[in-house]
C-alpha angles and dihedrals in degrees: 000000000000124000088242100052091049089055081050097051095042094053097046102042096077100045081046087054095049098044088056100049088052091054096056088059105107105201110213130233130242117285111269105244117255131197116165125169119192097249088221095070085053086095117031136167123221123202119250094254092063123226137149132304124195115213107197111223124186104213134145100198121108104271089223089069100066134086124226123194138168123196093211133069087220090059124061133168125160145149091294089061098066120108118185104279101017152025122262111209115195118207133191120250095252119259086184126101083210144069115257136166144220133211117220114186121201099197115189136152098260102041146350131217134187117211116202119216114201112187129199116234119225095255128072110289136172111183113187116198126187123208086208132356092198134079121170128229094285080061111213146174120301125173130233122203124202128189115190146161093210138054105258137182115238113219133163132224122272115291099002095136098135082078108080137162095047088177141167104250104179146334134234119165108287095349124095122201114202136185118218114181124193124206119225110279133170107213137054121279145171130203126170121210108210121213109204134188107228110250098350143078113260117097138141123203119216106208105212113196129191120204119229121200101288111018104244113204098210115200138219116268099181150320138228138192120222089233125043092190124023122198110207138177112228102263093030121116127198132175129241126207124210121205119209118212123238097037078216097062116143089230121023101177126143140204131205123211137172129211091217119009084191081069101036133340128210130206123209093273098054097261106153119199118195111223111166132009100265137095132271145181120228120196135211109199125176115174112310089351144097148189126178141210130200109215124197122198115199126182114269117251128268119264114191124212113266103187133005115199119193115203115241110023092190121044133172112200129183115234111271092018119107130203133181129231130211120235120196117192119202136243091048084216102054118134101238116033100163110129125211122205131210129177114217091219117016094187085070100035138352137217129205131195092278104049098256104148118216118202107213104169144352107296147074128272131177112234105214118200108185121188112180108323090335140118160194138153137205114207098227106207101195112201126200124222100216124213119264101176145010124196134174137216122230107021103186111032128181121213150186115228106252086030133108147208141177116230110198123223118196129193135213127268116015106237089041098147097227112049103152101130113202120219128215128175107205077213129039093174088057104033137356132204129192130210085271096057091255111155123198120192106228104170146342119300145049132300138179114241103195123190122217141200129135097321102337131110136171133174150210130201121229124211115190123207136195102254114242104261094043090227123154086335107169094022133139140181104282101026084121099248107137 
């Protein structure tokens, strides 16, 4: 090998090596996008009192890149809610007596999914959901999913006996899963599963139908009601019960009506309320079909007053004070419960319509309250505050003659029971005074105005001047100045 071809080779063989080495590097495309939601949070129940649920999501896109949206004020959910691995959904404590539901939508570019809240009211509520209502003729399983707030039985509608393991299939929180089978049959049918509170009045009813070979649409023949005359108080209620024939009838719906709901009046379930004496005609009608009852509403026997109480049965009232006493009348039900009230001295105490109680002077009086033939008394003891002092305000007073003036006279104390000052002028020529302490200069000179109440008297003395234009000064009507 030449001299030459080996400096070749030796320069060349690193930058060969290299290149090759470089050429064996694969270099890997981007990671393929994932979003992937647990199917079982796409329906999801939230408690009453609201809170916050977290729905765990595997993704690998950018967070940032999704869209979050709730169809329901009560229900919010954004950007700000996401934490790492999963959403957080914020939902509102119910203020409604009912169950209502929410839609939340995850949007990406790989996939979308729609959660359904489904929230509990405040009040008492069965909801009953079937998967499917339907079986064919093979029969088969379907699921029923109830979501509820009370514990509730579980029945199933008269000869229904081709469904058959009506069982409990699971339990989450608020929400029942049942089974319901139906045998092979070749003909149509209809059975309906109830839901009831215990002891109490929510409920929901899931109708389950198999097919048989030819759907048959089977129609209604007739309908009765279990009375065909009903007898009521006013203020009474009783149900009615309509029967569909046949017991196989497609649909088997009923409506009420009254002929006077001023009479009686009558709900979807055949609840009749009596409201005036009167008769009225209620009506069944399913489909084509009709059945009648003739209520008639009486006037609900009297029930007399057994026993009248008065609270309290002892009262000590300050004169000029007044305080009302509470009358209950027994049976609670009786027919006429209005109370009527007497005071045995009025001149001590008296009594109004409604049992407030006036004290008037020193003494003792019996209150009477009479219901029916009832009664009962409180022994009303009045006390007097007596007057420990009387002052007057001015005591000395100028005046012009014409002129006037009020003096005030004030008692002590306060709450003293008799506080009616009487007024005197020692001179009516020169000044008069009125009930209200109201003096009027009448001429010059001098008069004693005296206060008066129990044993107390002040005084003021009144200085009449002449008035500053002189001018009919001393003169009263018929002095013969015209």
């Amino acid at each position: 090998m030449s001299t030459k071809l080996l400096f070749i080779i030796s320069v060349l063989f690193p930058f060969l090596l290299f290149s090759s080495c470089g050429e064996e590097k694969v270099e890997e495309g981007p990671e393929a996008p994932i979003f992937e939601l647990d199917p079982s949070y796409l329906k999801i129940d939230v408690a009453k009192e609201g809170g916050i649920k977290k729905i765990p999501i595997k993704t690998n896109i950018d967070w940032a890149k999704l869209t979050f949206s709730s169809n329901q004020e009560w229900c919010t959910v954004s950007k700000d809610d996401v934490e790492k691995d999963h959403l957080k959904l914020t939902f509102e404590k119910s203020e409604a007596a009912y169950v209502r539901s929410a839609e939340i939508k995850i949007n990406s570019s790989v996939k979308n999914y729609t959660i359904v809240a489904q929230q509990l009211g405040y009040g008492a509520q069965i909801l009953a959901t079937a998967t499917t209502t339907k079986f064919g003729v093979a029969g088969g399983t379907t699921e029923i999913k109830v979501t509820s707030n009370v514990k509730y039985a579980v029945s199933q509608s008269a000869k229904s006996e081709w469904l058959t393991d009506i069982t409990r299939k699971g339990l989450e929180e608020s929400v029942s899963s049942w089974n319901v089978k139906a045998n092979p049959l070749t003909e149509a049918r209809t059975a309906i599963i109830y839901f009831k509170e215990i002891d109490g009045k929510a409920k929901d009813s899931c109708i389950i139908t198999q097919d048989g070979k030819v759907n048959i649409d089977i129609p209604v023949t007739g309908v009765t009601v279990d009375k065909a005359t009903l007898s009521l108080e006013v203020n009474k209620t009783s149900t009615l019960v309509a029967t569909v024939a046949p017991e196989n009838a497609t649909n088997k719906n009923v409506t009420w009506k009254s002929s006077d709901n001023t009479i009686a009046t009558v709900n979807e379930a055949g609840v009749v309320t009596a409201k005036a004496i009167g008769t009225a005609t209620i009506t069944s009608t399913a489909s084509t079909q009709t059945a009648t009852c003739e209520v008639i509403v009486t006037k609900a026997p009297n029930v007399d007053v057994t026993k009248i109480t008065i609270d309290p049965t002892t009262l000590s009232l300050e004169v000029n004070k007044t305080s009302t006493l509470i009358a209950e009348v027994f049976p609670e039900n009786a027919t006429d419960k209005s109370v009527t009230w007497k005071s045995s001295d009025e001149t001590i105490a008296t009594v109004d319509a409604n049992g407030a109680v006036t004290a008037k002077a020193d003494g003792t009086a019996t209150i009477t309250a009479t219901a029916g033939t009832q009664t009962a008394t409180c022994t009303v003891t009045t006390v007097v505050i007596p007057v420990t002092g009387l002052t007057i305000d001015p005591t000395t007073l100028d005046l012009s003659v014409n002129k006037t003036t009020t003096i005030t006279a004030t008692v002590t104390p306060a709450d003293a029971s008799y506080k009616d000052v009487v007024w005197n002028s020692s001179n009516s020529d020169i000044a008069t005074v009125d009930a209200a302490g109201v003096v009027t200069a009448k001429a010059v000179g001098t008069a004693t105005i005296t206060a008066t109440i129990d044993t107390y008297s002040v005084t003021c003395l009144v200085t009449i001047t002449k008035s500053p234009s002189g001018e009919n000064e001393g003169v009263t009507e018929g002095d013969g100045i015209f």
